[in-house]
């Protein structure tokens, strides 16, 4: 996944752990030298950064003989370099949002078209509740590609009257992500013939030969007939996309949802007298979800005994994002009602890590410090204008 928070090795993981420095170095130079030796002299440029890392990730997974690869697209889907996988076991599309508009288009429908580009003939795909028109676009893309597309039920349906499923990731918006993850996991288990065993005993009771070594698709094509058996009872029920049936999660799935971590997303870091609330939200919908999470998380946090509390918003945005729209949401939903004396800090996306072993991992050659500082000034002016408009 991208971007990395601290070290580039975070992007390529096996069994949840970033590959070692030794493996990263070994495979980096293997791939780099092979490309250098075989490139077309007429088109002498090497693959761009993300494309190179994608090629390298596939090479790592093949050489390390993983049983299952979970591959996240970079931007969009249709024209993304990860989309060379011709026959994944299953595909998933999470909640759509407006982002990367210069590449993907400026409407949800255009973005849905790009996302639907990962659909493959005969390969089941799942998505979560979407606005009506973007969902219809996903349906049309699935039909043109002869891909069976299904809508995930709400997470409540998987609880089936039993105790609520506990999520390691905070925020109500993670419930649809969890429902999607359950459907993708079960489809893979079914297609590997593991579902009956996993259902009965959880991963702990599986034969070691069946337990997969998981990396971050599996490349075996499957037919439509098997899909219909795997998803009995899927109904249209007035929806443009049929609803997949819910099922009882295995013990391993329940534990997986509970133990999931995603650093930098809805993360609370207490550090002495300061508590950091970190989130990487960068679209209007994700900022709204971030604010809902923050309000609840801040209520649960222990307050200073003397009643004093200062809240500081630390803000940075990259790329071509509409920061005015993001800041307006933060002003109205996040800043409103807070006690006076709070502050905003506008920061460039550069870490002060010169001289550390992570310095190279944190360098960004696409943006100069001067560009980033200019962006900070623009954000500050936007915030001041929004405050004035609000009469604050």
Coordinates of N, CA and C in Angstrom, one line a residue, residues 1-2 50-51 53-55 57-58 61 70-88 117-118 120 216-217 219:
X1 N 0.9 -1.2 0.0 CA 0.0 0.0 0.0 C 0.9 1.2 0.0
X2 N 0.3 2.4 -0.4 CA 1.1 3.6 -0.4 C 0.2 4.7 0.2
X50 N 6.3 4.6 -8.5 CA 5.2 3.6 -8.1 C 5.2 2.4 -9.0
X51 N 5.4 2.6 -10.3 CA 5.5 1.4 -11.2 C 6.6 0.5 -10.9
X53 N 8.0 0.1 -7.9 CA 7.7 -0.7 -6.7 C 6.7 -1.7 -6.9
X54 N 5.7 -1.5 -7.9 CA 4.7 -2.5 -8.2 C 5.4 -3.7 -8.8
X55 N 6.3 -3.5 -9.8 CA 7.0 -4.6 -10.4 C 7.8 -5.4 -9.4
X57 N 7.2 -5.5 -6.1 CA 6.3 -6.2 -5.2 C 5.9 -7.6 -5.8
X58 N 5.5 -7.6 -7.1 CA 5.1 -8.8 -7.8 C 6.3 -9.8 -7.8
X61 N 6.7 -11.3 -4.3 CA 5.7 -12.3 -3.9 C 5.9 -13.6 -4.7
X70 N -2.6 -9.7 -1.6 CA -3.6 -8.7 -1.6 C -3.0 -7.4 -2.2
X71 N -3.5 -7.0 -3.3 CA -2.9 -5.9 -4.1 C -3.8 -4.7 -4.1
X72 N -3.4 -3.6 -3.6 CA -4.1 -2.3 -3.6 C -3.8 -1.5 -4.8
X73 N -4.8 -1.0 -5.5 CA -4.4 -0.1 -6.7 C -3.8 1.1 -6.2
X74 N -3.0 1.8 -7.1 CA -2.4 3.1 -6.8 C -3.4 4.2 -6.9
X75 N -3.8 4.6 -8.1 CA -4.8 5.6 -8.4 C -5.8 5.0 -9.4
X76 N -7.1 5.1 -9.0 CA -8.1 4.7 -10.0 C -8.2 3.2 -10.1
X77 N -7.8 2.6 -11.2 CA -7.9 1.2 -11.4 C -7.7 0.8 -12.8
X78 N -8.6 1.4 -13.7 CA -8.6 1.0 -15.1 C -7.2 1.1 -15.7
X79 N -6.5 2.2 -15.5 CA -5.2 2.5 -16.1 C -4.0 2.4 -15.1
X80 N -4.3 1.9 -13.9 CA -3.3 1.8 -12.9 C -2.4 0.6 -13.2
X81 N -1.1 0.7 -12.9 CA -0.1 -0.3 -13.2 C -0.4 -1.6 -12.5
X82 N -1.1 -1.6 -11.4 CA -1.4 -2.9 -10.7 C -2.5 -3.7 -11.5
X83 N -3.1 -3.1 -12.5 CA -4.2 -3.7 -13.1 C -3.8 -4.7 -14.2
X84 N -2.5 -5.1 -14.2 CA -2.0 -6.1 -15.2 C -2.4 -7.5 -14.7
X85 N -2.9 -7.7 -13.5 CA -3.3 -9.0 -13.0 C -4.6 -9.4 -13.8
X86 N -4.5 -10.5 -14.6 CA -5.5 -10.8 -15.6 C -6.7 -11.6 -14.9
X87 N -6.3 -12.4 -13.9 CA -7.4 -13.3 -13.4 C -7.2 -13.3 -11.8
X88 N -7.5 -12.3 -11.1 CA -7.5 -12.3 -9.7 C -8.6 -13.3 -9.2
X117 N -12.7 -0.5 -13.6 CA -11.7 -1.0 -14.6 C -10.9 -2.2 -14.1
X118 N -11.0 -2.5 -12.7 CA -10.4 -3.7 -12.2 C -11.2 -5.0 -12.4
X120 N -12.9 -8.2 -13.9 CA -12.4 -9.2 -14.9 C -13.5 -10.2 -15.2
X216 N 0.7 -8.9 0.9 CA -0.2 -7.9 0.5 C -0.3 -7.9 -1.0
X217 N -3.4 -10.5 -6.9 CA -4.1 -11.6 -6.6 C -3.6 -12.9 -7.0
X219 N -3.7 -15.9 -8.8 CA -3.8 -15.8 -10.2 C -4.5 -17.0 -10.9

